[in-house]
Amino acid sequence: MKPSTPAELRACADGRCTVVVTKGTELPGTAGPGTGPFTVSAVDAEGVDLSSVDASGFTTNLLDQRPDQGGASTVDELSIAVLAIAGDTAKLRLSPK
């Protein structure tokens, strides 16, 4: 899988996108309530780790997110689903809750 371009990542600002990420990728905050930006802190065989700090300083960590975990994780009004992991890349789908 080829990592998404900066323009493709910026498209996530509306909370609707499918992107390919690697460690260090930043996903922009959404226009909706209290979500993002998210930073991808790890992508490996164990899963994908993401973290976010909201405007109040509250930190959210999503650890070991996997395609087979039974569904998307939700932070406020944003759902984040890991669709696939291949080596050090992962395909994520962001959508409104």
PDB file of N, CA, C and O in Angstrom, residues 1-64:
ATOM      1  N   MET A   1       0.845  -1.184   0.000  1.00  0.00           N
ATOM      2  CA  MET A   1       0.000   0.000   0.000  1.00  0.00           C
ATOM      3  C   MET A   1       0.885   1.240   0.000  1.00  0.00           C
ATOM      4  O   MET A   1       1.868   1.295   0.731  1.00  0.00           O
ATOM      5  N   LYS A   2       0.481   2.202  -0.783  1.00  0.00           N
ATOM      6  CA  LYS A   2       1.222   3.456  -0.882  1.00  0.00           C
ATOM      7  C   LYS A   2       0.599   4.494   0.059  1.00  0.00           C
ATOM      8  O   LYS A   2      -0.617   4.723   0.006  1.00  0.00           O
ATOM      9  N   PRO A   3       1.409   5.134   0.934  1.00  0.00           N
ATOM     10  CA  PRO A   3       0.858   6.137   1.847  1.00  0.00           C
ATOM     11  C   PRO A   3       0.138   7.262   1.106  1.00  0.00           C
ATOM     12  O   PRO A   3       0.513   7.646  -0.001  1.00  0.00           O
ATOM     13  N   SER A   4      -0.893   7.777   1.740  1.00  0.00           N
ATOM     14  CA  SER A   4      -1.680   8.868   1.167  1.00  0.00           C
ATOM     15  C   SER A   4      -0.857  10.146   1.068  1.00  0.00           C
ATOM     16  O   SER A   4       0.039  10.387   1.874  1.00  0.00           O
ATOM     17  N   THR A   5      -1.205  10.951   0.098  1.00  0.00           N
ATOM     18  CA  THR A   5      -0.539  12.238  -0.105  1.00  0.00           C
ATOM     19  C   THR A   5      -1.052  13.248   0.929  1.00  0.00           C
ATOM     20  O   THR A   5      -2.123  13.048   1.525  1.00  0.00           O
ATOM     21  N   PRO A   6      -0.320  14.354   1.122  1.00  0.00           N
ATOM     22  CA  PRO A   6      -0.822  15.396   2.026  1.00  0.00           C
ATOM     23  C   PRO A   6      -2.221  15.889   1.641  1.00  0.00           C
ATOM     24  O   PRO A   6      -3.055  16.133   2.513  1.00  0.00           O
ATOM     25  N   ALA A   7      -2.488  16.020   0.348  1.00  0.00           N
ATOM     26  CA  ALA A   7      -3.818  16.467  -0.087  1.00  0.00           C
ATOM     27  C   ALA A   7      -4.888  15.451   0.307  1.00  0.00           C
ATOM     28  O   ALA A   7      -5.986  15.823   0.739  1.00  0.00           O
ATOM     29  N   GLU A   8      -4.596  14.169   0.182  1.00  0.00           N
ATOM     30  CA  GLU A   8      -5.560  13.132   0.570  1.00  0.00           C
ATOM     31  C   GLU A   8      -5.796  13.163   2.078  1.00  0.00           C
ATOM     32  O   GLU A   8      -6.922  12.970   2.544  1.00  0.00           O
ATOM     33  N   LEU A   9      -4.741  13.422   2.846  1.00  0.00           N
ATOM     34  CA  LEU A   9      -4.887  13.511   4.298  1.00  0.00           C
ATOM     35  C   LEU A   9      -5.716  14.729   4.698  1.00  0.00           C
ATOM     36  O   LEU A   9      -6.549  14.650   5.601  1.00  0.00           O
ATOM     37  N   ARG A  10      -5.516  15.860   4.017  1.00  0.00           N
ATOM     38  CA  ARG A  10      -6.296  17.065   4.314  1.00  0.00           C
ATOM     39  C   ARG A  10      -7.789  16.835   4.057  1.00  0.00           C
ATOM     40  O   ARG A  10      -8.637  17.438   4.710  1.00  0.00           O
ATOM     41  N   ALA A  11      -8.103  15.948   3.141  1.00  0.00           N
ATOM     42  CA  ALA A  11      -9.505  15.640   2.847  1.00  0.00           C
ATOM     43  C   ALA A  11     -10.206  15.013   4.053  1.00  0.00           C
ATOM     44  O   ALA A  11     -11.436  14.977   4.098  1.00  0.00           O
ATOM     45  N   CYS A  12      -9.456  14.542   5.029  1.00  0.00           N
ATOM     46  CA  CYS A  12     -10.042  13.949   6.225  1.00  0.00           C
ATOM     47  C   CYS A  12     -10.656  14.999   7.148  1.00  0.00           C
ATOM     48  O   CYS A  12     -11.348  14.651   8.103  1.00  0.00           O
ATOM     49  N   ALA A  13     -10.420  16.266   6.876  1.00  0.00           N
ATOM     50  CA  ALA A  13     -10.925  17.321   7.750  1.00  0.00           C
ATOM     51  C   ALA A  13     -12.447  17.330   7.842  1.00  0.00           C
ATOM     52  O   ALA A  13     -12.997  17.847   8.808  1.00  0.00           O
ATOM     53  N   ASP A  14     -13.126  16.734   6.868  1.00  0.00           N
ATOM     54  CA  ASP A  14     -14.587  16.662   6.966  1.00  0.00           C
ATOM     55  C   ASP A  14     -15.048  15.395   7.689  1.00  0.00           C
ATOM     56  O   ASP A  14     -16.242  15.141   7.820  1.00  0.00           O
ATOM     57  N   GLY A  15     -14.087  14.589   8.162  1.00  0.00           N
ATOM     58  CA  GLY A  15     -14.431  13.378   8.901  1.00  0.00           C
ATOM     59  C   GLY A  15     -14.861  12.215   8.038  1.00  0.00           C
ATOM     60  O   GLY A  15     -15.362  11.220   8.547  1.00  0.00           O
ATOM     61  N   ARG A  16     -14.635  12.315   6.724  1.00  0.00           N
ATOM     62  CA  ARG A  16     -14.998  11.239   5.800  1.00  0.00           C
ATOM     63  C   ARG A  16     -13.832  11.004   4.842  1.00  0.00           C
ATOM     64  O   ARG A  16     -13.600  11.808   3.942  1.00  0.00           O
ATOM     65  N   CYS A  17     -13.105   9.911   5.043  1.00  0.00           N
ATOM     66  CA  CYS A  17     -12.017   9.605   4.128  1.00  0.00           C
ATOM     67  C   CYS A  17     -11.541   8.179   4.357  1.00  0.00           C
ATOM     68  O   CYS A  17     -11.824   7.564   5.371  1.00  0.00           O
ATOM     69  N   THR A  18     -10.824   7.677   3.372  1.00  0.00           N
ATOM     70  CA  THR A  18     -10.087   6.426   3.498  1.00  0.00           C
ATOM     71  C   THR A  18      -8.674   6.751   3.077  1.00  0.00           C
ATOM     72  O   THR A  18      -8.459   7.277   1.976  1.00  0.00           O
ATOM     73  N   VAL A  19      -7.711   6.493   3.974  1.00  0.00           N
ATOM     74  CA  VAL A  19      -6.324   6.866   3.730  1.00  0.00           C
ATOM     75  C   VAL A  19      -5.390   5.737   4.145  1.00  0.00           C
ATOM     76  O   VAL A  19      -5.763   4.868   4.937  1.00  0.00           O
ATOM     77  N   VAL A  20      -4.185   5.779   3.601  1.00  0.00           N
ATOM     78  CA  VAL A  20      -3.131   4.845   3.988  1.00  0.00           C
ATOM     79  C   VAL A  20      -2.097   5.634   4.781  1.00  0.00           C
ATOM     80  O   VAL A  20      -1.630   6.688   4.335  1.00  0.00           O
ATOM     81  N   VAL A  21      -1.764   5.135   5.975  1.00  0.00           N
ATOM     82  CA  VAL A  21      -0.893   5.855   6.897  1.00  0.00           C
ATOM     83  C   VAL A  21       0.314   5.024   7.308  1.00  0.00           C
ATOM     84  O   VAL A  21       0.304   3.795   7.189  1.00  0.00           O
ATOM     85  N   THR A  22       1.330   5.714   7.798  1.00  0.00           N
ATOM     86  CA  THR A  22       2.512   5.105   8.403  1.00  0.00           C
ATOM     87  C   THR A  22       2.765   5.816   9.728  1.00  0.00           C
ATOM     88  O   THR A  22       2.121   6.827  10.031  1.00  0.00           O
ATOM     89  N   LYS A  23       3.712   5.318  10.498  1.00  0.00           N
ATOM     90  CA  LYS A  23       4.083   5.962  11.763  1.00  0.00           C
ATOM     91  C   LYS A  23       4.455   7.415  11.477  1.00  0.00           C
ATOM     92  O   LYS A  23       5.185   7.704  10.532  1.00  0.00           O
ATOM     93  N   GLY A  24       3.916   8.325  12.285  1.00  0.00           N
ATOM     94  CA  GLY A  24       4.208   9.741  12.135  1.00  0.00           C
ATOM     95  C   GLY A  24       3.191  10.507  11.314  1.00  0.00           C
ATOM     96  O   GLY A  24       3.193  11.737  11.315  1.00  0.00           O
ATOM     97  N   THR A  25       2.293   9.808  10.627  1.00  0.00           N
ATOM     98  CA  THR A  25       1.262  10.488   9.840  1.00  0.00           C
ATOM     99  C   THR A  25       0.347  11.262  10.773  1.00  0.00           C
ATOM    100  O   THR A  25      -0.045  10.764  11.825  1.00  0.00           O
ATOM    101  N   GLU A  26       0.018  12.489  10.357  1.00  0.00           N
ATOM    102  CA  GLU A  26      -0.944  13.287  11.106  1.00  0.00           C
ATOM    103  C   GLU A  26      -2.229  13.421  10.305  1.00  0.00           C
ATOM    104  O   GLU A  26      -2.198  13.782   9.134  1.00  0.00           O
ATOM    105  N   LEU A  27      -3.334  13.090  10.945  1.00  0.00           N
ATOM    106  CA  LEU A  27      -4.657  13.263  10.357  1.00  0.00           C
ATOM    107  C   LEU A  27      -5.233  14.546  10.943  1.00  0.00           C
ATOM    108  O   LEU A  27      -5.207  14.739  12.155  1.00  0.00           O
ATOM    109  N   PRO A  28      -5.754  15.438  10.116  1.00  0.00           N
ATOM    110  CA  PRO A  28      -6.241  16.719  10.631  1.00  0.00           C
ATOM    111  C   PRO A  28      -7.444  16.540  11.542  1.00  0.00           C
ATOM    112  O   PRO A  28      -8.149  15.534  11.475  1.00  0.00           O
ATOM    113  N   GLY A  29      -7.654  17.540  12.395  1.00  0.00           N
ATOM    114  CA  GLY A  29      -8.861  17.554  13.203  1.00  0.00           C
ATOM    115  C   GLY A  29     -10.061  17.742  12.299  1.00  0.00           C
ATOM    116  O   GLY A  29      -9.946  18.292  11.204  1.00  0.00           O
ATOM    117  N   THR A  30     -11.200  17.270  12.734  1.00  0.00           N
ATOM    118  CA  THR A  30     -12.402  17.415  11.933  1.00  0.00           C
ATOM    119  C   THR A  30     -13.164  18.662  12.348  1.00  0.00           C
ATOM    120  O   THR A  30     -12.947  19.212  13.422  1.00  0.00           O
ATOM    121  N   ALA A  31     -14.052  19.078  11.502  1.00  0.00           N
ATOM    122  CA  ALA A  31     -14.869  20.250  11.788  1.00  0.00           C
ATOM    123  C   ALA A  31     -15.881  19.953  12.892  1.00  0.00           C
ATOM    124  O   ALA A  31     -16.408  20.865  13.501  1.00  0.00           O
ATOM    125  N   GLY A  32     -16.101  18.685  13.161  1.00  0.00           N
ATOM    126  CA  GLY A  32     -17.067  18.285  14.179  1.00  0.00           C
ATOM    127  C   GLY A  32     -16.537  18.491  15.586  1.00  0.00           C
ATOM    128  O   GLY A  32     -15.413  18.953  15.791  1.00  0.00           O
ATOM    129  N   PRO A  33     -17.322  18.125  16.578  1.00  0.00           N
ATOM    130  CA  PRO A  33     -16.948  18.365  17.975  1.00  0.00           C
ATOM    131  C   PRO A  33     -15.761  17.547  18.437  1.00  0.00           C
ATOM    132  O   PRO A  33     -15.727  16.335  18.278  1.00  0.00           O
ATOM    133  N   GLY A  34     -14.761  18.228  18.951  1.00  0.00           N
ATOM    134  CA  GLY A  34     -13.661  17.652  19.711  1.00  0.00           C
ATOM    135  C   GLY A  34     -12.892  16.499  19.126  1.00  0.00           C
ATOM    136  O   GLY A  34     -12.459  15.647  19.887  1.00  0.00           O
ATOM    137  N   THR A  35     -12.679  16.429  17.826  1.00  0.00           N
ATOM    138  CA  THR A  35     -11.950  15.288  17.289  1.00  0.00           C
ATOM    139  C   THR A  35     -10.709  15.724  16.540  1.00  0.00           C
ATOM    140  O   THR A  35     -10.777  16.496  15.600  1.00  0.00           O
ATOM    141  N   GLY A  36      -9.580  15.230  17.005  1.00  0.00           N
ATOM    142  CA  GLY A  36      -8.322  15.404  16.310  1.00  0.00           C
ATOM    143  C   GLY A  36      -7.626  16.694  16.656  1.00  0.00           C
ATOM    144  O   GLY A  36      -8.067  17.425  17.506  1.00  0.00           O
ATOM    145  N   PRO A  37      -6.496  16.887  16.019  1.00  0.00           N
ATOM    146  CA  PRO A  37      -5.904  15.985  15.042  1.00  0.00           C
ATOM    147  C   PRO A  37      -5.383  14.704  15.700  1.00  0.00           C
ATOM    148  O   PRO A  37      -5.143  14.680  16.894  1.00  0.00           O
ATOM    149  N   PHE A  38      -5.220  13.682  14.883  1.00  0.00           N
ATOM    150  CA  PHE A  38      -4.676  12.415  15.347  1.00  0.00           C
ATOM    151  C   PHE A  38      -3.288  12.214  14.767  1.00  0.00           C
ATOM    152  O   PHE A  38      -3.040  12.573  13.622  1.00  0.00           O
ATOM    153  N   THR A  39      -2.401  11.623  15.563  1.00  0.00           N
ATOM    154  CA  THR A  39      -1.072  11.244  15.104  1.00  0.00           C
ATOM    155  C   THR A  39      -0.959   9.731  15.186  1.00  0.00           C
ATOM    156  O   THR A  39      -1.323   9.131  16.204  1.00  0.00           O
ATOM    157  N   VAL A  40      -0.463   9.124  14.120  1.00  0.00           N
ATOM    158  CA  VAL A  40      -0.222   7.684  14.103  1.00  0.00           C
ATOM    159  C   VAL A  40       1.130   7.451  14.782  1.00  0.00           C
ATOM    160  O   VAL A  40       2.157   7.901  14.298  1.00  0.00           O
ATOM    161  N   SER A  41       1.114   6.787  15.934  1.00  0.00           N
ATOM    162  CA  SER A  41       2.357   6.581  16.678  1.00  0.00           C
ATOM    163  C   SER A  41       2.979   5.210  16.441  1.00  0.00           C
ATOM    164  O   SER A  41       4.148   5.001  16.774  1.00  0.00           O
ATOM    165  N   ALA A  42       2.234   4.286  15.834  1.00  0.00           N
ATOM    166  CA  ALA A  42       2.794   2.970  15.505  1.00  0.00           C
ATOM    167  C   ALA A  42       1.911   2.268  14.489  1.00  0.00           C
ATOM    168  O   ALA A  42       0.693   2.399  14.524  1.00  0.00           O
ATOM    169  N   VAL A  43       2.558   1.536  13.583  1.00  0.00           N
ATOM    170  CA  VAL A  43       1.878   0.615  12.671  1.00  0.00           C
ATOM    171  C   VAL A  43       2.776  -0.605  12.575  1.00  0.00           C
ATOM    172  O   VAL A  43       3.919  -0.509  12.143  1.00  0.00           O
ATOM    173  N   ASP A  44       2.264  -1.742  13.036  1.00  0.00           N
ATOM    174  CA  ASP A  44       3.030  -2.983  12.961  1.00  0.00           C
ATOM    175  C   ASP A  44       2.068  -4.159  13.048  1.00  0.00           C
ATOM    176  O   ASP A  44       0.858  -3.979  13.018  1.00  0.00           O
ATOM    177  N   ALA A  45       2.613  -5.345  13.171  1.00  0.00           N
ATOM    178  CA  ALA A  45       1.780  -6.555  13.188  1.00  0.00           C
ATOM    179  C   ALA A  45       0.803  -6.568  14.363  1.00  0.00           C
ATOM    180  O   ALA A  45      -0.231  -7.230  14.302  1.00  0.00           O
ATOM    181  N   GLU A  46       1.108  -5.839  15.434  1.00  0.00           N
ATOM    182  CA  GLU A  46       0.231  -5.790  16.604  1.00  0.00           C
ATOM    183  C   GLU A  46      -0.982  -4.896  16.377  1.00  0.00           C
ATOM    184  O   GLU A  46      -1.986  -5.025  17.054  1.00  0.00           O
ATOM    185  N   GLY A  47      -0.874  -3.943  15.455  1.00  0.00           N
ATOM    186  CA  GLY A  47      -1.987  -3.041  15.179  1.00  0.00           C
ATOM    187  C   GLY A  47      -1.518  -1.624  14.942  1.00  0.00           C
ATOM    188  O   GLY A  47      -0.334  -1.350  14.754  1.00  0.00           O
ATOM    189  N   VAL A  48      -2.469  -0.706  14.968  1.00  0.00           N
ATOM    190  CA  VAL A  48      -2.213   0.709  14.732  1.00  0.00           C
ATOM    191  C   VAL A  48      -2.494   1.465  16.025  1.00  0.00           C
ATOM    192  O   VAL A  48      -3.529   1.248  16.662  1.00  0.00           O
ATOM    193  N   ASP A  49      -1.574   2.335  16.416  1.00  0.00           N
ATOM    194  CA  ASP A  49      -1.766   3.191  17.577  1.00  0.00           C
ATOM    195  C   ASP A  49      -1.964   4.620  17.097  1.00  0.00           C
ATOM    196  O   ASP A  49      -1.202   5.105  16.252  1.00  0.00           O
ATOM    197  N   LEU A  50      -2.989   5.290  17.635  1.00  0.00           N
ATOM    198  CA  LEU A  50      -3.271   6.686  17.306  1.00  0.00           C
ATOM    199  C   LEU A  50      -3.432   7.464  18.600  1.00  0.00           C
ATOM    200  O   LEU A  50      -3.910   6.925  19.600  1.00  0.00           O
ATOM    201  N   SER A  51      -3.060   8.752  18.555  1.00  0.00           N
ATOM    202  CA  SER A  51      -3.276   9.598  19.727  1.00  0.00           C
ATOM    203  C   SER A  51      -3.766  10.961  19.274  1.00  0.00           C
ATOM    204  O   SER A  51      -3.505  11.401  18.160  1.00  0.00           O
ATOM    205  N   SER A  52      -4.491  11.613  20.170  1.00  0.00           N
ATOM    206  CA  SER A  52      -5.050  12.931  19.886  1.00  0.00           C
ATOM    207  C   SER A  52      -5.096  13.732  21.174  1.00  0.00           C
ATOM    208  O   SER A  52      -5.339  13.178  22.253  1.00  0.00           O
ATOM    209  N   VAL A  53      -4.869  15.028  21.061  1.00  0.00           N
ATOM    210  CA  VAL A  53      -5.029  15.942  22.186  1.00  0.00           C
ATOM    211  C   VAL A  53      -6.037  17.000  21.755  1.00  0.00           C
ATOM    212  O   VAL A  53      -5.830  17.680  20.751  1.00  0.00           O
ATOM    213  N   ASP A  54      -7.151  17.126  22.499  1.00  0.00           N
ATOM    214  CA  ASP A  54      -8.167  18.102  22.104  1.00  0.00           C
ATOM    215  C   ASP A  54      -7.819  19.497  22.632  1.00  0.00           C
ATOM    216  O   ASP A  54      -6.801  19.680  23.304  1.00  0.00           O
ATOM    217  N   ALA A  55      -8.661  20.457  22.331  1.00  0.00           N
ATOM    218  CA  ALA A  55      -8.392  21.854  22.683  1.00  0.00           C
ATOM    219  C   ALA A  55      -8.249  22.068  24.187  1.00  0.00           C
ATOM    220  O   ALA A  55      -7.532  22.972  24.625  1.00  0.00           O
ATOM    221  N   SER A  56      -8.889  21.223  24.994  1.00  0.00           N
ATOM    222  CA  SER A  56      -8.789  21.362  26.451  1.00  0.00           C
ATOM    223  C   SER A  56      -7.554  20.684  27.024  1.00  0.00           C
ATOM    224  O   SER A  56      -7.282  20.790  28.211  1.00  0.00           O
ATOM    225  N   GLY A  57      -6.815  19.953  26.171  1.00  0.00           N
ATOM    226  CA  GLY A  57      -5.630  19.238  26.631  1.00  0.00           C
ATOM    227  C   GLY A  57      -5.882  17.779  26.950  1.00  0.00           C
ATOM    228  O   GLY A  57      -4.970  17.059  27.348  1.00  0.00           O
ATOM    229  N   PHE A  58      -7.107  17.308  26.767  1.00  0.00           N
ATOM    230  CA  PHE A  58      -7.443  15.905  27.026  1.00  0.00           C
ATOM    231  C   PHE A  58      -6.834  15.021  25.942  1.00  0.00           C
ATOM    232  O   PHE A  58      -7.008  15.270  24.759  1.00  0.00           O
ATOM    233  N   THR A  59      -6.126  13.983  26.361  1.00  0.00           N
ATOM    234  CA  THR A  59      -5.465  13.076  25.427  1.00  0.00           C
ATOM    235  C   THR A  59      -6.286  11.799  25.256  1.00  0.00           C
ATOM    236  O   THR A  59      -6.751  11.213  26.232  1.00  0.00           O
ATOM    237  N   THR A  60      -6.443  11.392  24.004  1.00  0.00           N
ATOM    238  CA  THR A  60      -7.108  10.139  23.670  1.00  0.00           C
ATOM    239  C   THR A  60      -6.093   9.247  22.978  1.00  0.00           C
ATOM    240  O   THR A  60      -5.411   9.692  22.058  1.00  0.00           O
ATOM    241  N   ASN A  61      -5.988   7.998  23.417  1.00  0.00           N
ATOM    242  CA  ASN A  61      -5.119   7.018  22.783  1.00  0.00           C
ATOM    243  C   ASN A  61      -5.954   5.836  22.319  1.00  0.00           C
ATOM    244  O   ASN A  61      -6.736   5.276  23.094  1.00  0.00           O
ATOM    245  N   LEU A  62      -5.798   5.473  21.063  1.00  0.00           N
ATOM    246  CA  LEU A  62      -6.394   4.257  20.513  1.00  0.00           C
ATOM    247  C   LEU A  62      -5.232   3.321  20.231  1.00  0.00           C
ATOM    248  O   LEU A  62      -4.415   3.594  19.349  1.00  0.00           O
ATOM    249  N   LEU A  63      -5.138   2.235  20.977  1.00  0.00           N
ATOM    250  CA  LEU A  63      -3.979   1.353  20.883  1.00  0.00           C
ATOM    251  C   LEU A  63      -4.356   0.018  20.260  1.00  0.00           C
ATOM    252  O   LEU A  63      -5.441  -0.520  20.493  1.00  0.00           O
ATOM    253  N   ASP A  64      -3.418  -0.521  19.477  1.00  0.00           N
ATOM    254  CA  ASP A  64      -3.566  -1.846  18.860  1.00  0.00           C
ATOM    255  C   ASP A  64      -4.877  -2.005  18.100  1.00  0.00           C
ATOM    256  O   ASP A  64      -5.571  -3.023  18.199  1.00  0.00           O
TER     257      ASP A  64
END
